JSON list of C-alpha atoms and ligand atoms in Angstrom, two decimals:
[
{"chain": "A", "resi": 18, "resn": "UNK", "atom": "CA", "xyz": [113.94, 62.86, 96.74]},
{"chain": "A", "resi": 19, "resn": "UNK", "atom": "CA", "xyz": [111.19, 63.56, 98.58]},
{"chain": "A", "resi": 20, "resn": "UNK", "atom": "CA", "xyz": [110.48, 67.25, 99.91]},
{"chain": "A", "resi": 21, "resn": "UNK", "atom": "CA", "xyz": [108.29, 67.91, 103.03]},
{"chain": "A", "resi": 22, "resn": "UNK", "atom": "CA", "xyz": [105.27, 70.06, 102.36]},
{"chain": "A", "resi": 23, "resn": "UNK", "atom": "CA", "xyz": [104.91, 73.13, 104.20]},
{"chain": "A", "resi": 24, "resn": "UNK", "atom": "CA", "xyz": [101.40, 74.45, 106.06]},
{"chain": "A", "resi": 25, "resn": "UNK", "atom": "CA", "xyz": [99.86, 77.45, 107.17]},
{"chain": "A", "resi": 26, "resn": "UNK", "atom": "CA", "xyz": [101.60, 80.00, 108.97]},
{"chain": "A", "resi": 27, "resn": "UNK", "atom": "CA", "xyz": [105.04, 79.33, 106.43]},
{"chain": "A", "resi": 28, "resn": "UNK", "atom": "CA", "xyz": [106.10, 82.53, 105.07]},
{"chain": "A", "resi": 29, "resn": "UNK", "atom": "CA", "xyz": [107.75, 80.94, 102.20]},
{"chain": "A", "resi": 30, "resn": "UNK", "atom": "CA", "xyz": [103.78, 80.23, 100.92]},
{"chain": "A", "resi": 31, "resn": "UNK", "atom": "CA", "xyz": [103.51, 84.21, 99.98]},
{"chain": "A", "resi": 32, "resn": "UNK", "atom": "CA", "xyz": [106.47, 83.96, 97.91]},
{"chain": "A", "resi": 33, "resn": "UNK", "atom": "CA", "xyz": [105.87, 84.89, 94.55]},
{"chain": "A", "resi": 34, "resn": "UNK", "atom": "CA", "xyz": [107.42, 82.71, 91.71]},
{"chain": "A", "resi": 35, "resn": "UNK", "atom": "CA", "xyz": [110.21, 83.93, 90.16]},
{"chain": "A", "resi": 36, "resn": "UNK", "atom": "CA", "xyz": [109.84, 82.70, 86.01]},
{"chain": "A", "resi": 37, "resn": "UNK", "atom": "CA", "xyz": [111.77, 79.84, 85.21]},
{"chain": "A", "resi": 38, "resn": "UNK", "atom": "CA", "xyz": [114.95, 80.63, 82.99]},
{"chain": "A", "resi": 39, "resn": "UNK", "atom": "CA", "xyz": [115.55, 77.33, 81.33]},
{"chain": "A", "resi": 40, "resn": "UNK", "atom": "CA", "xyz": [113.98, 74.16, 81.42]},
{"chain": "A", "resi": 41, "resn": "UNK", "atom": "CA", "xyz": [116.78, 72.18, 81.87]},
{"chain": "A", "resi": 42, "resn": "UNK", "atom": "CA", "xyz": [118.04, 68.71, 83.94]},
{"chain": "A", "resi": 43, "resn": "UNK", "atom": "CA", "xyz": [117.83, 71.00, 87.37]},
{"chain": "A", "resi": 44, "resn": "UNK", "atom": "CA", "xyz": [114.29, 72.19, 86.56]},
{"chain": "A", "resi": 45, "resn": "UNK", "atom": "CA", "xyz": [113.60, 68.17, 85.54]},
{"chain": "A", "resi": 46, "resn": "UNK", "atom": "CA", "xyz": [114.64, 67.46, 88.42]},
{"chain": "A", "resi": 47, "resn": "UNK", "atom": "CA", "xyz": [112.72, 69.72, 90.59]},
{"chain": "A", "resi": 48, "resn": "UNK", "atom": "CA", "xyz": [109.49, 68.78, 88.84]},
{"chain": "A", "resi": 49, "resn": "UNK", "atom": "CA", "xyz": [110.04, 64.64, 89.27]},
{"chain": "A", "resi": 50, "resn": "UNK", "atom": "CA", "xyz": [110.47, 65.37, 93.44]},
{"chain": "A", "resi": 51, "resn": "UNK", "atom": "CA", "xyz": [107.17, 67.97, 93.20]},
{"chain": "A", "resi": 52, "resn": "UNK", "atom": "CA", "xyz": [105.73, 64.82, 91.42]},
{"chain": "A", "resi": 53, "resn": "UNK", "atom": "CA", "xyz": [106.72, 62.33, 94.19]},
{"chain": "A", "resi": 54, "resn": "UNK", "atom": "CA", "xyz": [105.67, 64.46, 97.18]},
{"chain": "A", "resi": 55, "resn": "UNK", "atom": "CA", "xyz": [102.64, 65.05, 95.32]},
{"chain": "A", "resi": 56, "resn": "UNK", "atom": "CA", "xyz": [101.61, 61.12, 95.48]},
{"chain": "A", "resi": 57, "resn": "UNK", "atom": "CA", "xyz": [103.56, 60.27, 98.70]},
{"chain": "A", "resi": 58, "resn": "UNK", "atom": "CA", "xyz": [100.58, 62.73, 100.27]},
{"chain": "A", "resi": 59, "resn": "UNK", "atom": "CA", "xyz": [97.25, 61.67, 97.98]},
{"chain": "A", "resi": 60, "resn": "UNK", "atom": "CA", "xyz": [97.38, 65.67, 96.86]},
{"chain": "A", "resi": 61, "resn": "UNK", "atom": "CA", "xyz": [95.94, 66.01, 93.54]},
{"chain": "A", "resi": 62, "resn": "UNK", "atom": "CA", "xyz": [98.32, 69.06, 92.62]},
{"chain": "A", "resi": 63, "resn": "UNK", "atom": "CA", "xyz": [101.39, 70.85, 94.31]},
{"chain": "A", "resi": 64, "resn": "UNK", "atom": "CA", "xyz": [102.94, 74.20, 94.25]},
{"chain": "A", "resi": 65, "resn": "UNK", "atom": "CA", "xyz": [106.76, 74.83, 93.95]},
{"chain": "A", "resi": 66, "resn": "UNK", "atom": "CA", "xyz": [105.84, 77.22, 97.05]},
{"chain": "A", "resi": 67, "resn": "UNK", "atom": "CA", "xyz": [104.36, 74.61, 98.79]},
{"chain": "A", "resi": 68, "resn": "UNK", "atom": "CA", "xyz": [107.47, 72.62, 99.22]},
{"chain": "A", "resi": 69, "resn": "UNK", "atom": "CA", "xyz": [109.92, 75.97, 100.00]},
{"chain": "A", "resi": 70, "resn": "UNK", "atom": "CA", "xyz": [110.75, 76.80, 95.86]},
{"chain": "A", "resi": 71, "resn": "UNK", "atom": "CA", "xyz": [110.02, 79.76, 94.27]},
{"chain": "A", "resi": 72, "resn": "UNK", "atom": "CA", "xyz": [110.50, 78.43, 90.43]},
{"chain": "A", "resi": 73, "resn": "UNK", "atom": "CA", "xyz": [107.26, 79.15, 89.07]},
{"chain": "A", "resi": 74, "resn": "UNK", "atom": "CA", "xyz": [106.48, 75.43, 88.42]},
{"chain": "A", "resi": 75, "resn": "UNK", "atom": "CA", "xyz": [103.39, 73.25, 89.62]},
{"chain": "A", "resi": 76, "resn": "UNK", "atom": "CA", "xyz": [102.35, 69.58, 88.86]},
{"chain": "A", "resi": 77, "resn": "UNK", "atom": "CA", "xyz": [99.14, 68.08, 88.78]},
{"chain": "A", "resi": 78, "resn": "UNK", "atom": "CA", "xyz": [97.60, 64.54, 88.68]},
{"chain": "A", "resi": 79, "resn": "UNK", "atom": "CA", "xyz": [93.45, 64.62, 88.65]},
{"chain": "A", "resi": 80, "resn": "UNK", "atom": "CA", "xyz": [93.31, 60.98, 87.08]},
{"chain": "A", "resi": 81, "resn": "UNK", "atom": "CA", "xyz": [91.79, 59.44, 89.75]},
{"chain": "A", "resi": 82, "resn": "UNK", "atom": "CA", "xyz": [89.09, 62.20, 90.20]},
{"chain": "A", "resi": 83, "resn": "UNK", "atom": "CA", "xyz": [88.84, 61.47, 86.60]},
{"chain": "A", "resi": 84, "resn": "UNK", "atom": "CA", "xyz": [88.01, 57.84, 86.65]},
{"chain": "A", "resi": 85, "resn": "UNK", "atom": "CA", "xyz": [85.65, 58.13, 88.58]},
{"chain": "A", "resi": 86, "resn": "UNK", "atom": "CA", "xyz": [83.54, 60.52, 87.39]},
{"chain": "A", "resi": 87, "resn": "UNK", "atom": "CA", "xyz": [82.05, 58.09, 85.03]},
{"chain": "A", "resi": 88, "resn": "UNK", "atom": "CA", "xyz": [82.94, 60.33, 82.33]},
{"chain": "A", "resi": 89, "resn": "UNK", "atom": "CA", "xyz": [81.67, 63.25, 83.49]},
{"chain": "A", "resi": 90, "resn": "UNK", "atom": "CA", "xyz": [85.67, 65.07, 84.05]},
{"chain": "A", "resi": 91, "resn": "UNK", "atom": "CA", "xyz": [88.22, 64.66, 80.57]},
{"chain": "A", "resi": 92, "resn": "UNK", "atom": "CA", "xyz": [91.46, 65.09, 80.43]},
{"chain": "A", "resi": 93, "resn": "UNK", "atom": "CA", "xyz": [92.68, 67.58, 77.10]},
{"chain": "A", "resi": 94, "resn": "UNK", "atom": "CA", "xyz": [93.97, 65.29, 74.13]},
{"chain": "A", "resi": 95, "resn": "UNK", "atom": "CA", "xyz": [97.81, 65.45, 74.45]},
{"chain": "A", "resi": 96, "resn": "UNK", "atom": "CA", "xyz": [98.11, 66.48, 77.87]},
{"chain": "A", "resi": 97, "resn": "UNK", "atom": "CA", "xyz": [99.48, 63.29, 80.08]},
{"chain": "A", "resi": 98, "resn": "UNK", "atom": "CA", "xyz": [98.99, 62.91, 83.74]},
{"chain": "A", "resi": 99, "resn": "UNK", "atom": "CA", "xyz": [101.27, 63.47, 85.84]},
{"chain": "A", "resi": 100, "resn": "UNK", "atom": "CA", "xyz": [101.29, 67.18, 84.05]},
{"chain": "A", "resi": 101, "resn": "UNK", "atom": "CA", "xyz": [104.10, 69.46, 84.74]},
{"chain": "A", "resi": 102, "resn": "UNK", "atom": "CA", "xyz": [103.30, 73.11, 84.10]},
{"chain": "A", "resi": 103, "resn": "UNK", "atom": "CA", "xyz": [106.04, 75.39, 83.81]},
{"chain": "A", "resi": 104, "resn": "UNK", "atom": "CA", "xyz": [105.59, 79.14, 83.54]},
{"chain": "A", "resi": 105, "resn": "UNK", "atom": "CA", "xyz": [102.14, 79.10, 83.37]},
{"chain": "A", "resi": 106, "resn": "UNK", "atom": "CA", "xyz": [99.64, 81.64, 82.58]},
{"chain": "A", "resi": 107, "resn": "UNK", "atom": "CA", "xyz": [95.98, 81.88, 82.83]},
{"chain": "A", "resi": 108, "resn": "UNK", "atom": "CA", "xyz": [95.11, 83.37, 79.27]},
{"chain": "A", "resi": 109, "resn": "UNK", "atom": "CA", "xyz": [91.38, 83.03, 79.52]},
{"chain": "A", "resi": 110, "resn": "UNK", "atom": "CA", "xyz": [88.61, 82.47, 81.67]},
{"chain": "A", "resi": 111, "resn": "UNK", "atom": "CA", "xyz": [85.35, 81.54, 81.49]},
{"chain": "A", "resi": 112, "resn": "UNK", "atom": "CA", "xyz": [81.83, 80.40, 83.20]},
{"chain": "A", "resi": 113, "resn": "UNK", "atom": "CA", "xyz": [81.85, 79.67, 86.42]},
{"chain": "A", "resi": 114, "resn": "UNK", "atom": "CA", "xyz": [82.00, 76.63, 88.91]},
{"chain": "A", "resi": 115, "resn": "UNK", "atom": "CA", "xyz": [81.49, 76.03, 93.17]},
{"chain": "A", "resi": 116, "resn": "UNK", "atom": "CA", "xyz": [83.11, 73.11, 94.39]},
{"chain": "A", "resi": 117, "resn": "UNK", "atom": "CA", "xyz": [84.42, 72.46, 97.77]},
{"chain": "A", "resi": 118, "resn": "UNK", "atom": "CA", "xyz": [88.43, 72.08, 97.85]},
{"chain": "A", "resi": 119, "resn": "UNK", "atom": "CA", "xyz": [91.78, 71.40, 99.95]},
{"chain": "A", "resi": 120, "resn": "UNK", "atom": "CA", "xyz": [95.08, 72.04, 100.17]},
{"chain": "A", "resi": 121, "resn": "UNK", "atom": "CA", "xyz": [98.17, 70.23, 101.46]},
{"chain": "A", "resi": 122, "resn": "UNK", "atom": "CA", "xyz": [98.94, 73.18, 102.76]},
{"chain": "A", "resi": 123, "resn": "UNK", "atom": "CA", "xyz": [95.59, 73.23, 105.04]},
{"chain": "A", "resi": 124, "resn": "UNK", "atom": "CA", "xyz": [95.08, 69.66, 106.27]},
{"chain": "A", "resi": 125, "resn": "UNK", "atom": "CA", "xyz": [91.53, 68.66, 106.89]},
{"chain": "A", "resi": 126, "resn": "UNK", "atom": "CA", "xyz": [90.23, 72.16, 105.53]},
{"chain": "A", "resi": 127, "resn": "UNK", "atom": "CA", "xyz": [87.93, 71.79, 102.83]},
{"chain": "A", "resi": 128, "resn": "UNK", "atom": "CA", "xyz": [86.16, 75.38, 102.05]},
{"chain": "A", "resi": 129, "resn": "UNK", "atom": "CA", "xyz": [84.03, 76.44, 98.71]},
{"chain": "A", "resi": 130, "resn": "UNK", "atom": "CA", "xyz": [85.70, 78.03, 96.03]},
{"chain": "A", "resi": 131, "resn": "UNK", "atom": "CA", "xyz": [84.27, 79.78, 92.96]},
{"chain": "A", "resi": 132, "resn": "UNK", "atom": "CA", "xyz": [86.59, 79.11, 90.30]},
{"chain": "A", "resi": 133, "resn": "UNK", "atom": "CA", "xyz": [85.97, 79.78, 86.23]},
{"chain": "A", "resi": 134, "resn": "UNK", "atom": "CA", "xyz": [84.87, 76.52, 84.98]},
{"chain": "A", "resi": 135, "resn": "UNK", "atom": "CA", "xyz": [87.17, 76.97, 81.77]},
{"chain": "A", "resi": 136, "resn": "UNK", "atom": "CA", "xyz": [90.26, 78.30, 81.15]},
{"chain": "A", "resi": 137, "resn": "UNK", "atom": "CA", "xyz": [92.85, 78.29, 78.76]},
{"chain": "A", "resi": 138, "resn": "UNK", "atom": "CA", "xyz": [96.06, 77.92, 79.98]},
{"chain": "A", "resi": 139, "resn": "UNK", "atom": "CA", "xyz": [100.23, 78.55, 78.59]},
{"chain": "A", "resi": 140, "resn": "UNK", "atom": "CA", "xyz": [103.17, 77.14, 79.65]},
{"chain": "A", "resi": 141, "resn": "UNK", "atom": "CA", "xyz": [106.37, 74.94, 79.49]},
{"chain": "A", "resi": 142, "resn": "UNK", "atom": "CA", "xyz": [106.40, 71.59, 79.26]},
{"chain": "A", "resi": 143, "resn": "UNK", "atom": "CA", "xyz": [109.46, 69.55, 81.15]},
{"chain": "A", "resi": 144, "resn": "UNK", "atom": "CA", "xyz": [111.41, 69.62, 77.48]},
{"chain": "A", "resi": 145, "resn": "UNK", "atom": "CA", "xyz": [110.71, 73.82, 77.30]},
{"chain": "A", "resi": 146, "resn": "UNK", "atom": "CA", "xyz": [108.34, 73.32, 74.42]},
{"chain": "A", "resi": 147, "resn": "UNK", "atom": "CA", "xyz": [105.42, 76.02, 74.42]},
{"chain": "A", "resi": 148, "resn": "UNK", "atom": "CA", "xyz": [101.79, 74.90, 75.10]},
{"chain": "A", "resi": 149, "resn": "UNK", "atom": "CA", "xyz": [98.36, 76.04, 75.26]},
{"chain": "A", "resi": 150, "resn": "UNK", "atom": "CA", "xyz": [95.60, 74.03, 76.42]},
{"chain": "A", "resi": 151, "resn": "UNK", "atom": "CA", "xyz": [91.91, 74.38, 77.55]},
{"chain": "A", "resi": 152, "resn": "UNK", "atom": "CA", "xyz": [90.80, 73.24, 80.85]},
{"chain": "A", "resi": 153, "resn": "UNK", "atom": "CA", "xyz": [87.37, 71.98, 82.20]},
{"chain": "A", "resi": 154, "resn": "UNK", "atom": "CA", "xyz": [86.28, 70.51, 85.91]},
{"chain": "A", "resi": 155, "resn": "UNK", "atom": "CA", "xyz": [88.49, 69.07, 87.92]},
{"chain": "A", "resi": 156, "resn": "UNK", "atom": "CA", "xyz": [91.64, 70.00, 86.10]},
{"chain": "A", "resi": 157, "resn": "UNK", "atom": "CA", "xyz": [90.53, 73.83, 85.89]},
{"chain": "A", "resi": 158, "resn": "UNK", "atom": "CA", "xyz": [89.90, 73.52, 89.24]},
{"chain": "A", "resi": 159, "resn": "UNK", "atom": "CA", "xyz": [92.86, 71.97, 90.39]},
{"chain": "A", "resi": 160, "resn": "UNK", "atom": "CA", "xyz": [95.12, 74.61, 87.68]},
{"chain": "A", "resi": 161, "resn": "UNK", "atom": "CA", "xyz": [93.51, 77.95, 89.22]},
{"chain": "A", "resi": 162, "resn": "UNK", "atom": "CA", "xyz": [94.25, 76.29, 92.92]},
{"chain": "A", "resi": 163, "resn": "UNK", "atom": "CA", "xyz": [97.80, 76.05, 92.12]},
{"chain": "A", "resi": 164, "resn": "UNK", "atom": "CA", "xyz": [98.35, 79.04, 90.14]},
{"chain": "A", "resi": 165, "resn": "UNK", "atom": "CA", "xyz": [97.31, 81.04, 93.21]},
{"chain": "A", "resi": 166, "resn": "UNK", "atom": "CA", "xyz": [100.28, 79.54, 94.99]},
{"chain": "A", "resi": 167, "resn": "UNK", "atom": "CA", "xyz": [102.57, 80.57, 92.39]},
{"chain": "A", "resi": 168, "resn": "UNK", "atom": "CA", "xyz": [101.45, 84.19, 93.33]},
{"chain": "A", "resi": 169, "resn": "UNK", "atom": "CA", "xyz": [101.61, 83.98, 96.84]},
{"chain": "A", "resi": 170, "resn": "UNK", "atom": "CA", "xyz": [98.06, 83.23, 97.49]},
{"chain": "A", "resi": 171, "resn": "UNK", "atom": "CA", "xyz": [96.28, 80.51, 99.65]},
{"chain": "A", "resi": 172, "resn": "UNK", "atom": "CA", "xyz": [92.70, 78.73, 100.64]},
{"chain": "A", "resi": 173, "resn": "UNK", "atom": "CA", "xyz": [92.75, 81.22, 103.59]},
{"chain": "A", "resi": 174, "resn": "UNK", "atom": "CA", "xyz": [92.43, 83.86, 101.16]},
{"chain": "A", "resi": 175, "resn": "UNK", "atom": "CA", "xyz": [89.19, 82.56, 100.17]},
{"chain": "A", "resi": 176, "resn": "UNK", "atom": "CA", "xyz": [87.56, 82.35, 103.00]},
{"chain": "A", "resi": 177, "resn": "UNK", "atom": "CA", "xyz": [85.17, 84.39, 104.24]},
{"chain": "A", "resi": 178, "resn": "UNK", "atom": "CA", "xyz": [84.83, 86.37, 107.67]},
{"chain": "A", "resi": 179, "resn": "UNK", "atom": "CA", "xyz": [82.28, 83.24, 108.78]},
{"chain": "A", "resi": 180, "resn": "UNK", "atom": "CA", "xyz": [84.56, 80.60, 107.61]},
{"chain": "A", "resi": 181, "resn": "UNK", "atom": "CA", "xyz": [88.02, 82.18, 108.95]},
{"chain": "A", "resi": 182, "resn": "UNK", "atom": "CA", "xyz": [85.77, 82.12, 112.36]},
{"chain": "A", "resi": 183, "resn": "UNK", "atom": "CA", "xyz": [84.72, 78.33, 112.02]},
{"chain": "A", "resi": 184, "resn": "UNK", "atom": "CA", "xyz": [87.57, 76.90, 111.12]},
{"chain": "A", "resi": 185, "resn": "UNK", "atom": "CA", "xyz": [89.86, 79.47, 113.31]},
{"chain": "A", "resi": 186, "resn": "UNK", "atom": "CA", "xyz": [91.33, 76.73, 115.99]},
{"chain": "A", "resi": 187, "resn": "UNK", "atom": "CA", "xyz": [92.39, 74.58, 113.30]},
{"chain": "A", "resi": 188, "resn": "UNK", "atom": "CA", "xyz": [94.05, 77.85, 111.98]},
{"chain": "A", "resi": 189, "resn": "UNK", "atom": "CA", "xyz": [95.91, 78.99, 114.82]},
{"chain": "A", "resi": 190, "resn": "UNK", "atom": "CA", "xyz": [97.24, 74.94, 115.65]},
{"chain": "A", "resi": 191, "resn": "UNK", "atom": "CA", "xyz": [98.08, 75.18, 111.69]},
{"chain": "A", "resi": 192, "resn": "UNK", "atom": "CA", "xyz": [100.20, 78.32, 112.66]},
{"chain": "A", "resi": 193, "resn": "UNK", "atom": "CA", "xyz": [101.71, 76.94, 115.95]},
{"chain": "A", "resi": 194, "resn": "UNK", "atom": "CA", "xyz": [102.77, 73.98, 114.36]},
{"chain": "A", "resi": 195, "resn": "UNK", "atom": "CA", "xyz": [104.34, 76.22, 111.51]},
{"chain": "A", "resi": 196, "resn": "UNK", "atom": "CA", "xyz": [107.01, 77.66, 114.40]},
{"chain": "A", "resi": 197, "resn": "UNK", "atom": "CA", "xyz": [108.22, 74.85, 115.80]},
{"chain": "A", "resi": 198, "resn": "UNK", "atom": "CA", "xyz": [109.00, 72.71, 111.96]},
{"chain": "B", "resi": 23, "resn": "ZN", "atom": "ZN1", "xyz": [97.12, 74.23, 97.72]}
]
């Protein structure tokens, strides 16, 4: 199954995620759609927000902003792509990065976000085994991203007074458009 992604002007993107339980066949399940919606729209992660959930689950695929980066981005040892992060907690943060990103949540809205350039992150894998691993680039990037959906917050949140005014009528047709789905 495929779910539909929801955009800007959705309430059910400031839901918070509620901890997930049990990581069992329903949760599996769950994750394998997030996965599929996540390719059917070229997003490099989603949010169980994004598609109308509020399990506190997200998935994430950067492989190919990791090929080609010429070896510039990595991927941790023991982490496979698509990853499936369940639960998750930033633990630890550090440096810091600016690099322009979207959301399939904001379609053609690409804004500059200053993220930590490492983190170290928790969480369930899809057979409820504990994890920790450390995050650089793209994938720290693309981690922080969708942890703020988990907790209710978005790109607009990030955007400053100039940049909520230049990008405002693609804002309010976001919203419209929100009503009538
Ligand atoms: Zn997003």
């Amino acid at each position: 199954m495929q779910y539909k992604v929801l955009t800007y002007g959705n309430s059910e993107l400031r839901k918070k995620a509620v901890p997930v339980k049990n990581v069992d066949d329903d949760i599996r399940r769950i994750a394998k759609d997030m996965v599929r919606t996540m390719y059917e729209n070229n997003g490099l992660g989603l949010a169980a927000e994004q598609v109308g959930r509020t399990e506190s689950i997200f998935v994430v695929d950067v492989t190919p902003v990791v090929n080609s980066s010429k070896g510039a981005e990595k991927i941790p040892d023991g982490l496979e792509m698509p990853a499936v992060f369940i639960n998750p907690k930033i633990v630890e943060t550090v440096g810091e990065i600016c690099e322009k990103e979207g959301c399939l949540s904001f379609p053609e809205i690409f804004i500059t976000i200053k993220r930590a350039s490492c983190i170290k992150v928790s969480f369930l894998d899809l057979q409820g085994r504990e994890r920790l691993i450390t995050a650089e680039g793209i994938l720290s990037r693309a981690i922080q991203h969708e942890n703020d959906h988990l907790n209710g917050k978005l790109l607009y949140d990030h955007m400053s007074t100039i940049q909520k005014v230049a990008f405002s009528g693609s804002l309010k047709k976001l919203k419209q458009l929100s009503k009538k789905t």
